[in-house]
JSON list of C-alpha atoms in Angstrom, two decimals:
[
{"chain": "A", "resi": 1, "resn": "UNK", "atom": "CA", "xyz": [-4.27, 3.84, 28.12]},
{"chain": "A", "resi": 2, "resn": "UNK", "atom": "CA", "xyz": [-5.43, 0.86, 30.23]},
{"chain": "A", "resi": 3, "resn": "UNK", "atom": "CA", "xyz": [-3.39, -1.58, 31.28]},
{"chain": "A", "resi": 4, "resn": "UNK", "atom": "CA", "xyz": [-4.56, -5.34, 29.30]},
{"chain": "A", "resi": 5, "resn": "UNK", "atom": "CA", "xyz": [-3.41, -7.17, 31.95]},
{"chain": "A", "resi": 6, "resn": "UNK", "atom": "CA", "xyz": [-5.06, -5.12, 35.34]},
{"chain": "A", "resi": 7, "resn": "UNK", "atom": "CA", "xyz": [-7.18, -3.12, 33.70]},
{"chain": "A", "resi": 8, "resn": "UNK", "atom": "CA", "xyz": [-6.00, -0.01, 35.88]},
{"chain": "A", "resi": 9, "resn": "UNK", "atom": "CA", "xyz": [-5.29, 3.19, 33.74]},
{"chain": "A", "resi": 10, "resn": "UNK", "atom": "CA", "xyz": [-1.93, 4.54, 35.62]},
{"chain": "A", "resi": 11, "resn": "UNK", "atom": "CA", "xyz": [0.21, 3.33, 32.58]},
{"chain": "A", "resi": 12, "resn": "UNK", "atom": "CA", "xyz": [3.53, 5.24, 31.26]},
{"chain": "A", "resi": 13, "resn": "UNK", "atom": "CA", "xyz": [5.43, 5.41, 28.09]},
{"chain": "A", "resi": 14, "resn": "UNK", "atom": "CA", "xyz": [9.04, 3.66, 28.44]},
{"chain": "A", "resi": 15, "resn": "UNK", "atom": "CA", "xyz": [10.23, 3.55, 24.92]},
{"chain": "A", "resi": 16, "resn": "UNK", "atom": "CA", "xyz": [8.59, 5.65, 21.66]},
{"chain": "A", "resi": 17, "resn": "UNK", "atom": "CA", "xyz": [9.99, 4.38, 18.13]},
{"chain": "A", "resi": 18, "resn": "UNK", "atom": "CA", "xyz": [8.78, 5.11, 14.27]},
{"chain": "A", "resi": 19, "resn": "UNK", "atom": "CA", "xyz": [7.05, 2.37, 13.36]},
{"chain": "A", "resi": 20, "resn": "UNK", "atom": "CA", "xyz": [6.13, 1.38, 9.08]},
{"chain": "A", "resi": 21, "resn": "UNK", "atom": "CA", "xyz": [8.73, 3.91, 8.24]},
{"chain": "A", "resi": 22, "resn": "UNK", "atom": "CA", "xyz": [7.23, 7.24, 10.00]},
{"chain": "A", "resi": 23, "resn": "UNK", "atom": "CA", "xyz": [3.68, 6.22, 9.40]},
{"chain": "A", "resi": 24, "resn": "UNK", "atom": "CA", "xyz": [3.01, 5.07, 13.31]},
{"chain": "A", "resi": 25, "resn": "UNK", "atom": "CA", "xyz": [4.36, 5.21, 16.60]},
{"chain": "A", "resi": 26, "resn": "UNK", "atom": "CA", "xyz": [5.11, 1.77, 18.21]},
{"chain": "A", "resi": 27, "resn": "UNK", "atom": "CA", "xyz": [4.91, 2.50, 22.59]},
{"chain": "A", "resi": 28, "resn": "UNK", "atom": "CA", "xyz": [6.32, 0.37, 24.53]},
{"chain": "A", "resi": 29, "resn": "UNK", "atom": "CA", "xyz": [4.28, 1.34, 28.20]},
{"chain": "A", "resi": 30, "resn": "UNK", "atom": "CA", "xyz": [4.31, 0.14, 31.79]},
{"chain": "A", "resi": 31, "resn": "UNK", "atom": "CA", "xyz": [1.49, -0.62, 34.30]},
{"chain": "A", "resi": 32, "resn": "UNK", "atom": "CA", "xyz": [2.06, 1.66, 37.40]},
{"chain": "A", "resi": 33, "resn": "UNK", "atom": "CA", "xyz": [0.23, -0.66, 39.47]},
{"chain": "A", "resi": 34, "resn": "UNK", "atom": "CA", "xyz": [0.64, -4.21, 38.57]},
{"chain": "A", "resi": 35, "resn": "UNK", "atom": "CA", "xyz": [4.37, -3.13, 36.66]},
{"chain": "A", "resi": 36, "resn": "UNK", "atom": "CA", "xyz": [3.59, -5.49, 34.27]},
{"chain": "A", "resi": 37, "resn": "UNK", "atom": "CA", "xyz": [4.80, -3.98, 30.07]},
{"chain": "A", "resi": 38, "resn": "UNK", "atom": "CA", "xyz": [2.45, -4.15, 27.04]},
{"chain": "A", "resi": 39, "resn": "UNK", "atom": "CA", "xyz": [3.21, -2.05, 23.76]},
{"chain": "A", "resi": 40, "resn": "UNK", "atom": "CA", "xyz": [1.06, 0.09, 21.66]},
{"chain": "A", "resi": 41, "resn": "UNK", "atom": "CA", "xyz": [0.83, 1.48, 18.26]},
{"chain": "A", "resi": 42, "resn": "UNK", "atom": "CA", "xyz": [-0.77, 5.11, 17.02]},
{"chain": "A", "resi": 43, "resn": "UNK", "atom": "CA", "xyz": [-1.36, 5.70, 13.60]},
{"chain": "A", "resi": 44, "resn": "UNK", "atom": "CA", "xyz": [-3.15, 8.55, 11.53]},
{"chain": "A", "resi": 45, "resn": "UNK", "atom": "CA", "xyz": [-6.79, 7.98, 11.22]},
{"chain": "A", "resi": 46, "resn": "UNK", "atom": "CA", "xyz": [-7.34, 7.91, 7.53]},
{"chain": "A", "resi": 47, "resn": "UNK", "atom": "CA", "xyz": [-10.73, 8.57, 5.95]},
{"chain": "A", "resi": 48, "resn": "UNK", "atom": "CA", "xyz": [-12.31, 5.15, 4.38]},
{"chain": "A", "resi": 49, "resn": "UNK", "atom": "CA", "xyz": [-11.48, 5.48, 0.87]},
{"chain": "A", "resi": 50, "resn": "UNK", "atom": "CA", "xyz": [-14.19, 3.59, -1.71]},
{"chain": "A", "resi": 51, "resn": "UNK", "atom": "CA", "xyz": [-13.56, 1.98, -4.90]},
{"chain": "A", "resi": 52, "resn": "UNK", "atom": "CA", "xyz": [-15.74, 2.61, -8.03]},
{"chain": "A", "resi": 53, "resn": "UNK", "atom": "CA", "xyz": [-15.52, -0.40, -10.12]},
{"chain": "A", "resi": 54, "resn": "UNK", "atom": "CA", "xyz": [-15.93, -1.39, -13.31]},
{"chain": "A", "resi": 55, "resn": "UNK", "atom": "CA", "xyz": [-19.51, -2.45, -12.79]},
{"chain": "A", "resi": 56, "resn": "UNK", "atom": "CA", "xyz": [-20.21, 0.85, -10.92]},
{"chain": "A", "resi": 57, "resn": "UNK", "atom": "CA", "xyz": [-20.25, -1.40, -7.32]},
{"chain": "A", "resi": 58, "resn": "UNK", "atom": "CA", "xyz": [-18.58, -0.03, -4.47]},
{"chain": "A", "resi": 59, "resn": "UNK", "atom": "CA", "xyz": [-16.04, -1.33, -2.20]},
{"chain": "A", "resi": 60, "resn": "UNK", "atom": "CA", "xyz": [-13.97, -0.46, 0.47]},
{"chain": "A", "resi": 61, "resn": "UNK", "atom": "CA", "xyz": [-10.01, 0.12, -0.66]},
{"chain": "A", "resi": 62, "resn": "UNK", "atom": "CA", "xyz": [-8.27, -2.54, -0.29]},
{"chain": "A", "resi": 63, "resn": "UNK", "atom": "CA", "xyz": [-4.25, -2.76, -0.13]},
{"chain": "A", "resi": 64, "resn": "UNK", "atom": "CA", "xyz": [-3.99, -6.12, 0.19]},
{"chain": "A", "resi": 65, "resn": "UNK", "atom": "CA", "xyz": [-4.66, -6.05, -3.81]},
{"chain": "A", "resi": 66, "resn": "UNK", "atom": "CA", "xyz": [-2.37, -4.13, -4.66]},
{"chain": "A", "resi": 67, "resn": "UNK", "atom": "CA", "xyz": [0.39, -5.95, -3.21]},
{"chain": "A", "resi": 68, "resn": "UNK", "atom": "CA", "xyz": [-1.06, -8.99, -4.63]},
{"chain": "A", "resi": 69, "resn": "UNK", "atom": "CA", "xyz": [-1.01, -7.97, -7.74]},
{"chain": "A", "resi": 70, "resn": "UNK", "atom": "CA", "xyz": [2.27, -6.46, -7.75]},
{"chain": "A", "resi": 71, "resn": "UNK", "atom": "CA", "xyz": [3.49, -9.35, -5.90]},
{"chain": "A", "resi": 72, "resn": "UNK", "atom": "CA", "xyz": [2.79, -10.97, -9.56]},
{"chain": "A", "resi": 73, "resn": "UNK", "atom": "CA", "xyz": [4.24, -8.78, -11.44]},
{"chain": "A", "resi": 74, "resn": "UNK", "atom": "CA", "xyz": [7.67, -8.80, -9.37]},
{"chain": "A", "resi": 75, "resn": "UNK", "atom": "CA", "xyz": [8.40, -12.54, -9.33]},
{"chain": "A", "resi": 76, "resn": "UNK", "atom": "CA", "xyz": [12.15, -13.21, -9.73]},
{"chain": "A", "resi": 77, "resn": "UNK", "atom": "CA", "xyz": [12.73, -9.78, -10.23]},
{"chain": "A", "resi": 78, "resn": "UNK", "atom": "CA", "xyz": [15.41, -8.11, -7.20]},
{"chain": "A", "resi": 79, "resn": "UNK", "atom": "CA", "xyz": [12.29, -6.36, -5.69]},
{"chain": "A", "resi": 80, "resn": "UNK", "atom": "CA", "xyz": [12.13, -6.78, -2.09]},
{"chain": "A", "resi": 81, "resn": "UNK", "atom": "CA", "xyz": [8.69, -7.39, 0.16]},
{"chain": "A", "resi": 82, "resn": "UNK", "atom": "CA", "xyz": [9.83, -3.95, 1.98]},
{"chain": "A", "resi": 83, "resn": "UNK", "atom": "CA", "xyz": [9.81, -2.23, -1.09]},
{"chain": "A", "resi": 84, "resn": "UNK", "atom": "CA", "xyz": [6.49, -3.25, -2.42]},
{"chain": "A", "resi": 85, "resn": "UNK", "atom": "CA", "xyz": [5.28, -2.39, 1.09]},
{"chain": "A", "resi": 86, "resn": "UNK", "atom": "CA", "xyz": [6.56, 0.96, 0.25]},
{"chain": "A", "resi": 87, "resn": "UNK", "atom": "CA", "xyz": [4.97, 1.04, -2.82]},
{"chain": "A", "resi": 88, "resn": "UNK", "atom": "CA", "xyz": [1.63, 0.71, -1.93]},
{"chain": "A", "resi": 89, "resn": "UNK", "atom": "CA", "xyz": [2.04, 3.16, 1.00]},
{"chain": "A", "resi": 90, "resn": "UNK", "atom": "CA", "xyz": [2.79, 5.90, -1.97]},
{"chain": "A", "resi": 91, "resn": "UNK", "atom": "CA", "xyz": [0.38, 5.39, -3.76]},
{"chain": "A", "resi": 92, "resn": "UNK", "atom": "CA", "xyz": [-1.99, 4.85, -0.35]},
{"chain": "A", "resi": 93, "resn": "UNK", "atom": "CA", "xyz": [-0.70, 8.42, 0.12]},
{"chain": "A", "resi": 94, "resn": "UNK", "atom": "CA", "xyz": [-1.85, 9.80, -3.44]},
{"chain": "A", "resi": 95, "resn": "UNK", "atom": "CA", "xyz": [-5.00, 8.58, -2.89]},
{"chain": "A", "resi": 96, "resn": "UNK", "atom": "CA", "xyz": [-5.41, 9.72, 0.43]},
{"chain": "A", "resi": 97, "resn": "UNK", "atom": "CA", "xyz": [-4.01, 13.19, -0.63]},
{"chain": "A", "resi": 98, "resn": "UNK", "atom": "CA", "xyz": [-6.15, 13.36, -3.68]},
{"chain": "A", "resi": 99, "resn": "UNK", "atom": "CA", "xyz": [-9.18, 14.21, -1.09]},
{"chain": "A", "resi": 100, "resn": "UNK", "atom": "CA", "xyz": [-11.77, 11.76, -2.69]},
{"chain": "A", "resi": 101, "resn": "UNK", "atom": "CA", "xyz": [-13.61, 9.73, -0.86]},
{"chain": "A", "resi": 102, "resn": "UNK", "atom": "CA", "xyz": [-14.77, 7.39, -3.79]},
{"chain": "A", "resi": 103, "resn": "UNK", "atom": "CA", "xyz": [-12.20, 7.05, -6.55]},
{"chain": "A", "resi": 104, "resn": "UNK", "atom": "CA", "xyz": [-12.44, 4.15, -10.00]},
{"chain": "A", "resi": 105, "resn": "UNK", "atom": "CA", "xyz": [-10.86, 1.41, -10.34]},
{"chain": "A", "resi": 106, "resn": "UNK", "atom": "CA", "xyz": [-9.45, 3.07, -13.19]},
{"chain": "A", "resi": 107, "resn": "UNK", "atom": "CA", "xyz": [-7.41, 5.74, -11.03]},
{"chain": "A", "resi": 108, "resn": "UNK", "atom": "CA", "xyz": [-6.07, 3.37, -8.96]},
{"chain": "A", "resi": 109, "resn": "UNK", "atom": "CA", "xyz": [-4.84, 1.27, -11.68]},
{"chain": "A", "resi": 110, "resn": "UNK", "atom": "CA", "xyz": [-3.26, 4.39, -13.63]},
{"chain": "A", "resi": 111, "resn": "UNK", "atom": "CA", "xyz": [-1.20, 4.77, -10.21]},
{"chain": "A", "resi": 112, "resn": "UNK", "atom": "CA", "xyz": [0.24, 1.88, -10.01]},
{"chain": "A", "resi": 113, "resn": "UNK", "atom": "CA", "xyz": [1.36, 1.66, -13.20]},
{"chain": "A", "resi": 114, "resn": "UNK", "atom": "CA", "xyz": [2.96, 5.48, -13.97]},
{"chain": "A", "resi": 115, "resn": "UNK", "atom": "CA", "xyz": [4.91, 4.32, -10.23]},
{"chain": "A", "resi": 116, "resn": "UNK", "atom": "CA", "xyz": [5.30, 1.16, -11.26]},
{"chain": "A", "resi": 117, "resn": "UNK", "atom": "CA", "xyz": [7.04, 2.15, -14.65]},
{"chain": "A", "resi": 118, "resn": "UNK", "atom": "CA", "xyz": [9.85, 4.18, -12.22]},
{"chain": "A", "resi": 119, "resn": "UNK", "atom": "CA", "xyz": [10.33, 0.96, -10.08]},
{"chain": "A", "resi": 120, "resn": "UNK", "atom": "CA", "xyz": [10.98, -1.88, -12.77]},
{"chain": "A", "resi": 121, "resn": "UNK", "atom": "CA", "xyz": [9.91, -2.15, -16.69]},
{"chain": "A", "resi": 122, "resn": "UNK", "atom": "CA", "xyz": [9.70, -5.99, -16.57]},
{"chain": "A", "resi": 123, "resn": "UNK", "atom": "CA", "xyz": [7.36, -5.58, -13.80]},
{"chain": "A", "resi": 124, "resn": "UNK", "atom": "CA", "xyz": [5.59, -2.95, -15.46]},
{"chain": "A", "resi": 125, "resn": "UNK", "atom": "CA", "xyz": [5.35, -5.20, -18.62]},
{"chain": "A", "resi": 126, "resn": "UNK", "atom": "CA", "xyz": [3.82, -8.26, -16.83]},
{"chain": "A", "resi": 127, "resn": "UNK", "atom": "CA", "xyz": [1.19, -5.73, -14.36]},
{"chain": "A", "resi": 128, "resn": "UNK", "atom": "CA", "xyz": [0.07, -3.48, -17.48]},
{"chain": "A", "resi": 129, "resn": "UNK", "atom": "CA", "xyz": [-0.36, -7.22, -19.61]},
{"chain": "A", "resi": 130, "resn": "UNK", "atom": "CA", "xyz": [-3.20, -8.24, -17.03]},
{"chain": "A", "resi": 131, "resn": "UNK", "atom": "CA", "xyz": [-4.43, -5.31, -16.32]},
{"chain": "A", "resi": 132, "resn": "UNK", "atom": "CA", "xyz": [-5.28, -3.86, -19.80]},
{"chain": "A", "resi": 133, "resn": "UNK", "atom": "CA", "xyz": [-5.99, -7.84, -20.16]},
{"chain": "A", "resi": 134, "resn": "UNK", "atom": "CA", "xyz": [-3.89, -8.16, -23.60]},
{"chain": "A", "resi": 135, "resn": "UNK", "atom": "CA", "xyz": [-5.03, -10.32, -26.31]},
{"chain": "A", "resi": 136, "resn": "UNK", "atom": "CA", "xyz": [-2.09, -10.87, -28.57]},
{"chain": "A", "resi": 137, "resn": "UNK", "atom": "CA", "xyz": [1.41, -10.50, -29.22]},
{"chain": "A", "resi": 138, "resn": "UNK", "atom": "CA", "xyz": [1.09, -6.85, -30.78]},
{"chain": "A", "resi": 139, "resn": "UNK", "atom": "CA", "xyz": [-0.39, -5.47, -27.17]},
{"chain": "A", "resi": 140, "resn": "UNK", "atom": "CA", "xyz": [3.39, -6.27, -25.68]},
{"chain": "A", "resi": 141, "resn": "UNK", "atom": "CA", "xyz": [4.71, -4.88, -28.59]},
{"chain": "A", "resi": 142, "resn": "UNK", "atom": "CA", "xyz": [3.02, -1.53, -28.33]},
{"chain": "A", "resi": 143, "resn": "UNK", "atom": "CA", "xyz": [3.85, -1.49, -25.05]},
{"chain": "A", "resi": 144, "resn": "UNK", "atom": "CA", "xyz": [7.59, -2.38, -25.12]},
{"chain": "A", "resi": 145, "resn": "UNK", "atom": "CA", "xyz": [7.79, 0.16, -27.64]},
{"chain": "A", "resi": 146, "resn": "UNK", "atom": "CA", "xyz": [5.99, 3.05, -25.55]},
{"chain": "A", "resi": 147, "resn": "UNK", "atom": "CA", "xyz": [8.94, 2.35, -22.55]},
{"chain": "A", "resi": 148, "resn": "UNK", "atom": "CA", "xyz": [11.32, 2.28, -25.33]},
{"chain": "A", "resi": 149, "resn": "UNK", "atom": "CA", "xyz": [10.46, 5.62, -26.93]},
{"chain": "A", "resi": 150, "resn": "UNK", "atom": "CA", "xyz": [10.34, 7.51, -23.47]},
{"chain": "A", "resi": 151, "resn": "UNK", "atom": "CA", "xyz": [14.17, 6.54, -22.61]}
]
């Protein structure tokens, strides 16, 4: 590793932690020549994951949706920002797991509900209400009714 601030490459590892809950190693690492301290971080390299939408376009995955959406979903509800973050990283998992390297829209969405579901019904209620883009009253219904048959 090269030093940012001298450019020399005699660097050593002081202090190793987790970082993003196991996912990545935050370094904290020392210039042996100018003694100067800079910090690193290694993570997996994941393969780029595409999205097949609805249209049949392709886009790169994006996370950032994901938490937007379920950022939503979660308002006023006692569901921290650490625990959506965890969140997507399962189901960021999943998809990585699944092998794919293009997957739908569809799949994605499926995920994040069925998880969603465990984490908080109210939540569920509002995400699945865009999502399947409800028209009337009777979609909630139907879908209150679903969570309230499974318990």
């Amino acid at each position: 590793m090269k030093c940012p601030f001298c450019n020399s490459g005699d660097t050593k590892v002081v202090d190793s932690r987790e970082f993003i809950n196991g996912n990545s190693i935050k370094r904290r690492r020392e210039c042996l020549v100018c003694k100067k301290r800079f910090t690193t971080y290694e993570k997996i390299e994941e393969r780029a994951l595409y999205v097949i939408k609805k249209d049949n376009s392709r886009e790169k995955f994006d996370r950032n949706k994901i938490i937007r959406g379920l950022t939503i979903a979660t308002s006023k509800r006692n569901i921290s920002r650490d625990e959506i973050e965890e969140f997507v990283l399962k189901i960021e998992r999943k998809l990585q797991n699944s092998l794919e390297s293009e997957i739908s829209t569809k799949y994605v969405g499926e995920l994040v509900m069925e998880e969603l579901k465990k984490l908080d019904e109210v939540a569920y209620v509002r995400f699945v209400s865009v999502y399947k883009e409800f028209k009337n009253i009777k979609d909630f219904i139907e879908i209150i009714e679903d969570i309230k048959g499974n318990k």
